[in-house]
mmCIF file of C-alpha atoms in Angstrom:
data_model
loop_
_atom_site.group_PDB
_atom_site.id
_atom_site.type_symbol
_atom_site.label_atom_id
_atom_site.label_comp_id
_atom_site.label_asym_id
_atom_site.label_seq_id
_atom_site.Cartn_x
_atom_site.Cartn_y
_atom_site.Cartn_z
ATOM 1 C CA MET A 1 32.611 0.864 24.357
ATOM 2 C CA GLY A 2 32.654 2.203 20.781
ATOM 3 C CA LEU A 3 29.733 2.170 18.384
ATOM 4 C CA LYS A 4 31.331 -0.355 16.002
ATOM 5 C CA ARG A 5 32.080 -2.785 18.829
ATOM 6 C CA THR A 6 28.569 -2.485 20.209
ATOM 7 C CA LEU A 7 27.059 -3.111 16.762
ATOM 8 C CA ALA A 8 29.212 -6.200 16.387
ATOM 9 C CA ILE A 9 28.153 -7.535 19.786
ATOM 10 C CA ALA A 10 24.494 -6.888 19.045
ATOM 11 C CA ALA A 11 24.777 -8.659 15.708
ATOM 12 C CA ALA A 12 26.402 -11.642 17.372
ATOM 13 C CA LEU A 13 23.644 -11.804 19.971
ATOM 14 C CA ALA A 14 21.024 -11.691 17.263
ATOM 15 C CA VAL A 15 22.648 -14.587 15.392
ATOM 16 C CA THR A 16 23.188 -16.830 18.422
ATOM 17 C CA ALA A 17 19.672 -16.242 19.715
ATOM 18 C CA GLY A 18 18.006 -16.588 16.353
ATOM 19 C CA GLY A 19 16.688 -13.005 16.451
ATOM 20 C CA VAL A 20 16.890 -9.660 18.141
ATOM 21 C CA THR A 21 14.841 -10.871 21.108
ATOM 22 C CA ALA A 22 18.124 -11.705 22.845
ATOM 23 C CA CYS A 23 18.783 -7.991 23.407
ATOM 24 C CA ARG A 24 16.736 -6.832 26.408
ATOM 25 C CA ASP A 25 16.125 -3.203 27.193
ATOM 26 C CA SER A 26 17.918 -2.128 30.399
ATOM 27 C CA ARG A 27 19.110 1.262 29.216
ATOM 28 C CA SER A 28 19.159 4.581 31.002
ATOM 29 C CA ILE A 29 19.895 8.185 30.128
ATOM 30 C CA ASP A 30 22.962 9.859 31.575
ATOM 31 C CA PHE A 31 22.884 13.263 33.213
ATOM 32 C CA GLY A 32 25.742 15.731 33.023
ATOM 33 C CA ASP A 33 26.684 18.734 35.121
ATOM 34 C CA GLY A 34 23.656 20.472 36.584
ATOM 35 C CA GLY A 35 21.429 17.509 35.783
ATOM 36 C CA ARG A 36 21.382 18.197 32.043
ATOM 37 C CA PRO A 37 20.312 14.993 30.239
ATOM 38 C CA HIS A 38 22.650 13.641 27.544
ATOM 39 C CA VAL A 39 20.737 11.773 24.846
ATOM 40 C CA LYS A 40 22.430 9.833 22.069
ATOM 41 C CA ILE A 41 20.417 9.561 18.855
ATOM 42 C CA MET A 42 21.401 7.467 15.839
ATOM 43 C CA VAL A 43 20.263 8.882 12.492
ATOM 44 C CA GLY A 44 19.804 6.508 9.557
ATOM 45 C CA GLY A 45 21.736 8.805 7.256
ATOM 46 C CA LEU A 46 22.427 12.240 8.731
ATOM 47 C CA SER A 47 22.717 14.044 5.383
ATOM 48 C CA LYS A 48 19.606 12.432 3.872
ATOM 49 C CA VAL A 49 16.834 14.958 3.375
ATOM 50 C CA ILE A 50 14.298 12.525 4.828
ATOM 51 C CA TYR A 51 15.965 12.838 8.235
ATOM 52 C CA LEU A 52 16.664 16.583 8.036
ATOM 53 C CA PRO A 53 14.776 17.537 11.258
ATOM 54 C CA ALA A 54 17.392 15.777 13.396
ATOM 55 C CA GLN A 55 20.233 18.119 12.314
ATOM 56 C CA LEU A 56 17.906 21.080 11.799
ATOM 57 C CA ALA A 57 16.948 21.032 15.474
ATOM 58 C CA GLN A 58 20.662 21.218 16.259
ATOM 59 C CA GLN A 59 21.204 24.099 13.841
ATOM 60 C CA LEU A 60 18.258 26.045 15.230
ATOM 61 C CA GLY A 61 19.383 25.524 18.825
ATOM 62 C CA GLU A 62 16.149 23.775 19.735
ATOM 63 C CA TYR A 63 17.833 21.035 21.791
ATOM 64 C CA GLN A 64 19.684 23.702 23.766
ATOM 65 C CA LYS A 65 16.488 25.651 24.336
ATOM 66 C CA GLN A 66 14.947 22.548 25.885
ATOM 67 C CA GLY A 67 17.934 21.986 28.177
ATOM 68 C CA VAL A 68 18.917 18.659 26.664
ATOM 69 C CA ASP A 69 22.326 17.712 25.306
ATOM 70 C CA VAL A 70 21.739 15.699 22.130
ATOM 71 C CA GLU A 71 24.549 13.819 20.442
ATOM 72 C CA LEU A 72 23.777 12.755 16.846
ATOM 73 C CA PHE A 73 25.417 9.724 15.277
ATOM 74 C CA ASP A 74 25.426 8.926 11.569
ATOM 75 C CA GLN A 75 24.575 5.417 10.411
ATOM 76 C CA PRO A 76 23.520 5.226 6.744
ATOM 77 C CA SER A 77 21.540 2.033 7.242
ATOM 78 C CA GLY A 78 18.320 2.086 9.229
ATOM 79 C CA ALA A 79 18.779 -1.594 10.051
ATOM 80 C CA ASN A 80 22.105 -0.881 11.722
ATOM 81 C CA ALA A 81 20.635 2.116 13.550
ATOM 82 C CA GLU A 82 17.940 -0.200 14.908
ATOM 83 C CA THR A 83 20.648 -2.635 16.076
ATOM 84 C CA SER A 84 22.454 0.170 17.857
ATOM 85 C CA LEU A 85 19.262 1.047 19.726
ATOM 86 C CA LEU A 86 18.644 -2.548 20.745
ATOM 87 C CA ALA A 87 22.214 -2.853 21.943
ATOM 88 C CA GLY A 88 21.717 0.169 24.187
ATOM 89 C CA GLU A 89 24.396 2.280 22.548
ATOM 90 C CA VAL A 90 21.884 5.061 21.823
ATOM 91 C CA GLN A 91 18.578 6.058 23.397
ATOM 92 C CA GLY A 92 16.785 7.023 20.205
ATOM 93 C CA VAL A 93 16.779 6.543 16.434
ATOM 94 C CA VAL A 94 15.689 8.927 13.721
ATOM 95 C CA GLY A 95 14.548 6.355 11.219
ATOM 96 C CA PHE A 96 11.487 4.764 9.623
ATOM 97 C CA TYR A 97 8.370 3.978 11.639
ATOM 98 C CA ASP A 98 8.025 0.559 10.011
ATOM 99 C CA HIS A 99 10.859 -0.745 12.247
ATOM 100 C CA THR A 100 8.527 -0.430 15.269
ATOM 101 C CA ILE A 101 6.133 -2.922 13.676
ATOM 102 C CA ASP A 102 8.884 -5.247 12.496
ATOM 103 C CA LEU A 103 10.423 -5.261 15.968
ATOM 104 C CA GLN A 104 7.089 -5.898 17.735
ATOM 105 C CA ALA A 105 6.828 -9.031 15.600
ATOM 106 C CA LYS A 106 10.198 -9.942 17.184
ATOM 107 C CA GLU A 107 8.809 -9.263 20.669
ATOM 108 C CA GLN A 108 10.489 -5.886 21.087
ATOM 109 C CA CYS A 109 8.609 -2.728 22.105
ATOM 110 C CA ILE A 110 9.783 0.322 20.185
ATOM 111 C CA GLN A 111 7.647 3.477 19.840
ATOM 112 C CA SER A 112 7.564 6.456 17.477
ATOM 113 C CA VAL A 113 7.194 9.586 19.604
ATOM 114 C CA VAL A 114 7.390 12.229 16.841
ATOM 115 C CA GLN A 115 6.378 11.551 13.248
ATOM 116 C CA PHE A 116 8.382 13.650 10.781
ATOM 117 C CA ALA A 117 6.687 12.437 7.593
ATOM 118 C CA ASN A 118 3.716 10.365 6.491
ATOM 119 C CA VAL A 119 5.372 9.302 3.225
ATOM 120 C CA PRO A 120 8.722 7.541 2.743
ATOM 121 C CA GLY A 121 10.529 10.294 0.849
ATOM 122 C CA GLU A 122 12.183 7.490 -1.158
ATOM 123 C CA ALA A 123 12.223 6.760 -4.898
ATOM 124 C CA GLU A 124 12.900 3.584 -6.796
ATOM 125 C CA MET A 125 15.494 4.601 -9.352
ATOM 126 C CA VAL A 126 16.189 2.606 -12.525
ATOM 127 C CA ALA A 127 19.366 2.972 -14.535
ATOM 128 C CA THR A 128 18.610 4.917 -17.687
ATOM 129 C CA ALA A 129 19.952 2.055 -19.817
ATOM 130 C CA LYS A 130 17.451 -0.331 -18.189
ATOM 131 C CA ALA A 131 14.479 2.072 -18.101
ATOM 132 C CA GLY A 132 12.905 0.464 -21.177
ATOM 133 C CA GLU A 133 13.039 -2.955 -19.523
ATOM 134 C CA VAL A 134 12.123 -2.183 -15.921
ATOM 135 C CA LYS A 135 8.865 -0.229 -15.947
ATOM 136 C CA SER A 136 7.155 -1.475 -12.792
ATOM 137 C CA GLY A 137 7.379 -3.985 -9.970
ATOM 138 C CA LYS A 138 6.269 -6.630 -12.446
ATOM 139 C CA ASP A 139 9.679 -6.311 -14.095
ATOM 140 C CA PHE A 140 11.684 -6.907 -10.893
ATOM 141 C CA LYS A 141 11.863 -10.666 -11.573
ATOM 142 C CA GLY A 142 15.415 -11.735 -12.263
ATOM 143 C CA ARG A 143 16.777 -8.276 -11.463
ATOM 144 C CA THR A 144 19.327 -7.104 -8.895
ATOM 145 C CA LEU A 145 17.859 -4.307 -6.816
ATOM 146 C CA GLY A 146 19.731 -1.950 -4.538
ATOM 147 C CA VAL A 147 18.790 -1.353 -0.903
ATOM 148 C CA THR A 148 20.790 0.393 1.812
ATOM 149 C CA SER A 149 21.140 -2.955 3.627
ATOM 150 C CA LEU A 150 19.152 -6.131 4.233
ATOM 151 C CA GLY A 151 16.495 -5.552 6.902
ATOM 152 C CA SER A 152 16.382 -1.808 6.196
ATOM 153 C CA SER A 153 13.257 0.132 5.302
ATOM 154 C CA THR A 154 14.409 0.287 1.693
ATOM 155 C CA ASP A 155 14.455 -3.499 1.795
ATOM 156 C CA PHE A 156 10.916 -3.550 3.223
ATOM 157 C CA LEU A 157 9.692 -1.141 0.550
ATOM 158 C CA THR A 158 11.377 -3.040 -2.290
ATOM 159 C CA LYS A 159 9.650 -6.242 -1.215
ATOM 160 C CA ALA A 160 6.361 -4.392 -1.081
ATOM 161 C CA LEU A 161 6.736 -2.981 -4.626
ATOM 162 C CA ALA A 162 7.712 -6.389 -5.937
ATOM 163 C CA GLN A 163 4.784 -8.091 -4.144
ATOM 164 C CA ARG A 164 2.328 -5.563 -5.569
ATOM 165 C CA GLY A 165 3.726 -6.393 -9.001
ATOM 166 C CA GLY A 166 3.203 -10.107 -8.432
ATOM 167 C CA VAL A 167 6.893 -10.841 -7.881
ATOM 168 C CA SER A 168 8.168 -12.758 -4.855
ATOM 169 C CA SER A 169 11.204 -11.537 -2.918
ATOM 170 C CA LYS A 170 12.780 -14.857 -3.925
ATOM 171 C CA ASP A 171 12.547 -13.879 -7.596
ATOM 172 C CA TYR A 172 14.985 -10.935 -7.445
ATOM 173 C CA THR A 173 18.326 -10.316 -5.790
ATOM 174 C CA PRO A 174 18.586 -7.602 -3.139
ATOM 175 C CA TYR A 175 22.002 -5.922 -3.074
ATOM 176 C CA LYS A 176 23.466 -3.830 -0.284
ATOM 177 C CA ALA A 177 24.219 -0.674 -2.241
ATOM 178 C CA GLY A 178 24.290 1.760 0.689
ATOM 179 C CA ALA A 179 23.458 5.370 0.017
ATOM 180 C CA GLY A 180 24.966 8.336 -1.737
ATOM 181 C CA GLN A 181 28.082 7.640 -3.834
ATOM 182 C CA THR A 182 28.138 3.905 -3.172
ATOM 183 C CA PHE A 183 24.579 3.647 -4.542
ATOM 184 C CA ILE A 184 25.434 5.797 -7.567
ATOM 185 C CA THR A 185 28.520 3.666 -8.277
ATOM 186 C CA ALA A 186 26.557 0.415 -8.047
ATOM 187 C CA LEU A 187 23.974 1.761 -10.531
ATOM 188 C CA ASN A 188 26.535 3.124 -12.966
ATOM 189 C CA GLN A 189 28.645 -0.025 -12.929
ATOM 190 C CA GLY A 190 25.621 -2.214 -13.609
ATOM 191 C CA THR A 191 25.916 -3.983 -10.253
ATOM 192 C CA ILE A 192 22.258 -3.143 -9.733
ATOM 193 C CA ASP A 193 19.516 -2.604 -12.302
ATOM 194 C CA ALA A 194 17.476 -0.356 -10.040
ATOM 195 C CA GLY A 195 17.355 0.619 -6.407
ATOM 196 C CA MET A 196 15.730 2.553 -3.588
ATOM 197 C CA THR A 197 17.266 5.828 -2.439
ATOM 198 C CA THR A 198 16.528 9.354 -1.222
ATOM 199 C CA ASP A 199 17.487 12.957 -1.899
ATOM 200 C CA PRO A 200 20.041 14.359 -2.495
ATOM 201 C CA THR A 201 21.012 11.136 -4.338
ATOM 202 C CA ILE A 202 17.815 11.225 -6.397
ATOM 203 C CA ALA A 203 18.605 14.754 -7.506
ATOM 204 C CA GLN A 204 22.148 13.791 -8.468
ATOM 205 C CA LEU A 205 21.000 10.842 -10.556
ATOM 206 C CA THR A 206 18.214 12.697 -12.382
ATOM 207 C CA ASN A 207 20.291 15.816 -12.944
ATOM 208 C CA THR A 208 23.043 13.831 -14.639
ATOM 209 C CA GLY A 209 20.656 11.602 -16.568
ATOM 210 C CA GLN A 210 22.168 8.483 -15.004
ATOM 211 C CA ALA A 211 18.830 7.178 -13.766
ATOM 212 C CA LYS A 212 15.099 7.740 -13.939
ATOM 213 C CA VAL A 213 12.425 7.696 -11.274
ATOM 214 C CA LEU A 214 10.333 4.539 -11.388
ATOM 215 C CA TYR A 215 8.298 5.014 -8.223
ATOM 216 C CA ASP A 216 8.252 8.427 -6.522
ATOM 217 C CA MET A 217 7.304 8.151 -2.862
ATOM 218 C CA ARG A 218 8.287 11.688 -1.963
ATOM 219 C CA THR A 219 4.715 12.850 -2.438
ATOM 220 C CA VAL A 220 1.319 11.788 -1.104
ATOM 221 C CA GLU A 221 0.067 10.981 -4.599
ATOM 222 C CA GLY A 222 3.121 8.941 -5.520
ATOM 223 C CA THR A 223 3.053 7.042 -2.222
ATOM 224 C CA LYS A 224 -0.625 6.153 -2.552
ATOM 225 C CA ALA A 225 -0.067 4.987 -6.130
ATOM 226 C CA ALA A 226 2.896 2.786 -5.119
ATOM 227 C CA LEU A 227 1.702 1.454 -1.773
ATOM 228 C CA GLY A 228 -2.042 1.849 -1.728
ATOM 229 C CA GLY A 229 -2.071 4.559 0.924
ATOM 230 C CA LEU A 230 0.105 6.721 3.094
ATOM 231 C CA TYR A 231 3.213 5.160 4.587
ATOM 232 C CA PRO A 232 4.407 7.066 7.687
ATOM 233 C CA ALA A 233 8.174 6.902 7.634
ATOM 234 C CA SER A 234 10.846 9.150 9.164
ATOM 235 C CA SER A 235 10.337 9.606 12.901
ATOM 236 C CA LEU A 236 12.018 9.637 16.267
ATOM 237 C CA TYR A 237 11.547 6.208 17.791
ATOM 238 C CA MET A 238 12.700 4.967 21.204
ATOM 239 C CA SER A 239 12.366 1.893 23.328
ATOM 240 C CA CYS A 240 9.108 1.772 25.285
ATOM 241 C CA THR A 241 11.160 1.430 28.476
ATOM 242 C CA ILE A 242 12.948 4.740 27.817
ATOM 243 C CA VAL A 243 9.662 6.445 26.948
ATOM 244 C CA GLU A 244 8.026 5.219 30.172
ATOM 245 C CA ARG A 245 11.065 5.886 32.376
ATOM 246 C CA TYR A 246 11.958 9.384 31.135
ATOM 247 C CA PRO A 247 8.724 11.099 29.919
ATOM 248 C CA ASP A 248 10.083 14.560 30.784
ATOM 249 C CA ILE A 249 13.137 14.086 28.550
ATOM 250 C CA VAL A 250 11.042 12.616 25.720
ATOM 251 C CA GLN A 251 8.829 15.678 26.020
ATOM 252 C CA LYS A 252 11.814 17.982 25.616
ATOM 253 C CA LEU A 253 12.817 16.126 22.434
ATOM 254 C CA ALA A 254 9.233 16.344 21.108
ATOM 255 C CA ASN A 255 9.191 20.078 21.853
ATOM 256 C CA ALA A 256 12.428 20.529 19.905
ATOM 257 C CA TYR A 257 11.197 18.571 16.863
ATOM 258 C CA VAL A 258 7.725 20.156 16.779
ATOM 259 C CA ALA A 259 9.395 23.604 16.824
ATOM 260 C CA SER A 260 11.783 22.534 14.049
ATOM 261 C CA LEU A 261 8.957 21.144 11.868
ATOM 262 C CA ASN A 262 7.026 24.374 12.381
ATOM 263 C CA TRP A 263 10.106 26.399 11.326
ATOM 264 C CA LEU A 264 10.537 24.142 8.310
ATOM 265 C CA SER A 265 6.939 24.692 7.169
ATOM 266 C CA LYS A 266 7.528 28.477 7.072
ATOM 267 C CA HIS A 267 10.871 28.661 5.296
ATOM 268 C CA THR A 268 12.131 28.129 1.749
ATOM 269 C CA PRO A 269 14.542 25.423 0.522
ATOM 270 C CA GLU A 270 17.101 28.214 0.142
ATOM 271 C CA ASP A 271 16.619 29.139 3.817
ATOM 272 C CA VAL A 272 17.104 25.524 4.828
ATOM 273 C CA ALA A 273 20.233 25.069 2.723
ATOM 274 C CA ALA A 274 21.713 28.225 4.254
ATOM 275 C CA ILE A 275 21.334 26.963 7.822
ATOM 276 C CA MET A 276 22.428 23.357 7.290
ATOM 277 C CA PRO A 277 26.116 22.284 7.501
ATOM 278 C CA PRO A 278 27.899 23.001 4.151
ATOM 279 C CA SER A 279 28.948 19.345 3.911
ATOM 280 C CA PHE A 280 25.316 18.330 3.415
ATOM 281 C CA ALA A 281 25.340 20.004 -0.010
ATOM 282 C CA GLY A 282 28.194 17.768 -1.155
ATOM 283 C CA GLY A 283 29.883 20.655 -2.944
ATOM 284 C CA ASP A 284 26.856 21.514 -5.065
ATOM 285 C CA LYS A 285 24.548 23.890 -3.218
ATOM 286 C CA ALA A 286 22.254 24.435 -6.223
ATOM 287 C CA LEU A 287 21.687 20.688 -6.511
ATOM 288 C CA TYR A 288 21.063 20.453 -2.763
ATOM 289 C CA VAL A 289 18.448 23.198 -2.999
ATOM 290 C CA LYS A 290 16.746 21.257 -5.796
ATOM 291 C CA SER A 291 16.697 18.118 -3.682
ATOM 292 C CA LEU A 292 15.146 20.120 -0.821
ATOM 293 C CA LYS A 293 12.468 21.555 -3.154
ATOM 294 C CA ASP A 294 11.590 18.036 -4.294
ATOM 295 C CA SER A 295 11.481 16.528 -0.805
ATOM 296 C CA LEU A 296 10.477 19.155 1.756
ATOM 297 C CA PRO A 297 6.696 18.778 1.064
ATOM 298 C CA MET A 298 6.931 15.310 2.602
ATOM 299 C CA PHE A 299 7.311 16.631 6.141
ATOM 300 C CA THR A 300 4.409 16.945 8.548
ATOM 301 C CA LYS A 301 3.776 20.391 9.964
ATOM 302 C CA ASP A 302 2.772 19.106 13.380
ATOM 303 C CA GLY A 303 4.699 15.871 14.009
ATOM 304 C CA ARG A 304 1.545 13.754 14.329
ATOM 305 C CA MET A 305 1.042 10.244 13.069
ATOM 306 C CA ASP A 306 -1.640 9.607 10.415
ATOM 307 C CA GLN A 307 -3.672 6.715 11.902
ATOM 308 C CA ALA A 308 -4.828 5.371 8.553
ATOM 309 C CA GLY A 309 -1.249 5.577 7.376
ATOM 310 C CA ALA A 310 -0.061 3.464 10.325
ATOM 311 C CA GLN A 311 -2.708 0.873 9.423
ATOM 312 C CA ASN A 312 -1.413 0.872 5.841
ATOM 313 C CA VAL A 313 2.171 0.266 6.991
ATOM 314 C CA LEU A 314 0.949 -2.802 8.878
ATOM 315 C CA LYS A 315 -0.975 -3.973 5.824
ATOM 316 C CA VAL A 316 2.035 -3.497 3.525
ATOM 317 C CA LEU A 317 4.370 -5.340 5.887
ATOM 318 C CA GLY A 318 1.733 -7.945 6.573
ATOM 319 C CA ASP A 319 1.554 -8.681 2.847
ATOM 320 C CA SER A 320 5.268 -8.531 2.004
ATOM 321 C CA SER A 321 7.358 -9.222 5.119
ATOM 322 C CA SER A 322 8.077 -12.836 6.037
ATOM 323 C CA ASN A 323 8.639 -11.693 9.602
ATOM 324 C CA VAL A 324 5.426 -9.661 10.049
ATOM 325 C CA LYS A 325 3.060 -11.689 7.867
ATOM 326 C CA PRO A 326 2.527 -14.624 10.249
ATOM 327 C CA LYS A 327 2.015 -12.252 13.201
ATOM 328 C CA LYS A 328 0.145 -9.325 11.583
ATOM 329 C CA ASP A 329 -3.140 -10.131 13.408
ATOM 330 C CA LYS A 330 -1.332 -9.939 16.752
ATOM 331 C CA ILE A 331 0.414 -6.589 16.189
ATOM 332 C CA ASP A 332 -0.844 -3.871 18.544
ATOM 333 C CA LEU A 333 -0.396 -0.594 16.652
ATOM 334 C CA SER A 334 -1.170 1.427 19.766
ATOM 335 C CA LYS A 335 2.199 0.312 21.177
ATOM 336 C CA THR A 336 4.125 1.335 18.040
ATOM 337 C CA TYR A 337 3.472 5.082 18.299
ATOM 338 C CA THR A 338 2.143 7.770 20.576
ATOM 339 C CA THR A 339 0.983 11.339 19.931
ATOM 340 C CA LYS A 340 0.804 12.417 23.573
ATOM 341 C CA PHE A 341 4.211 14.151 23.531
ATOM 342 C CA VAL A 342 3.457 16.000 20.286
ATOM 343 C CA ASP A 343 0.014 16.978 21.594
ATOM 344 C CA ALA A 344 1.623 18.355 24.759
ATOM 345 C CA ALA A 345 4.243 20.229 22.708
ATOM 346 C CA HIS A 346 1.507 21.990 20.770
ATOM 347 C CA ALA A 347 -0.416 22.816 23.949
ATOM 348 C CA GLN A 348 2.714 24.360 25.459
ATOM 349 C CA ALA A 349 3.404 26.369 22.314
ATOM 350 C CA ALA A 350 -0.117 27.750 22.322
ATOM 351 C CA GLN A 351 0.150 29.101 25.874
#
């Protein structure tokens, strides 16, 4: 069954059941010749800098070193990547941690097993022509704001920025602007007044003067200013069933990502650009290097979750998400992430 067909089936199940709770986890991991595990991972935008460790591990040969065959799929929207996981098409997602909390509120158990970053790596961009009118979340009222898709982390974050500015999500119009060129086109054509995106799109917009940064959540300081604390974001998350059933395979993935994050912390943006697929630069390597310089500091060096950051994600969603808000006191954060695989990866590396 193809990815598109599976996504369509999952979407239909969600609609008929009134939520994603209709999709139950009964997945398994396939093993190839010689017992080599084959793991399918959906990435919420393979060329986005925020998810760079997924492809970097491939480029560095870390999956191969661990004896696991990883197949990466590209899905620009985190919400659709989540749907693919729930449908059982893939065994893992490289996406935002906040989905684990959102899904627990829908009675699904999804767990972050490696935390790539403790900040979103996103920026709210405002069209240069509207920069004098839209200066903060207070000015979102009556505006059309771009997100990758409804139910995505960019949607969650936009609601949070609006809420902190005293604006209800009912007072602005979210627009599915996607990422990359579709986002840029929507901004330039005036379809959206502002929107949430990542590098290298941020670098393209600022370099051409088409847009300005309104909220910069690529840094610790900018994230705390925008969201009141850290906001752990890009991660590898998997269903709790897969994590419990295949701990050895999850450990191999954690080993690969911890090694990749360690490599990343010791190399320059130029080094990273040189090793990544040429297509990631979009024909402008210098601009890609700039986007890496602006975003690489977001990554953790060890893959561990910041506990206070996880609490802040719950607080932010509890204040701004209509799904999480009524259930925030019942959310068990200990089920949304684990550090045991990362801890074990570091212990192995130290031997």
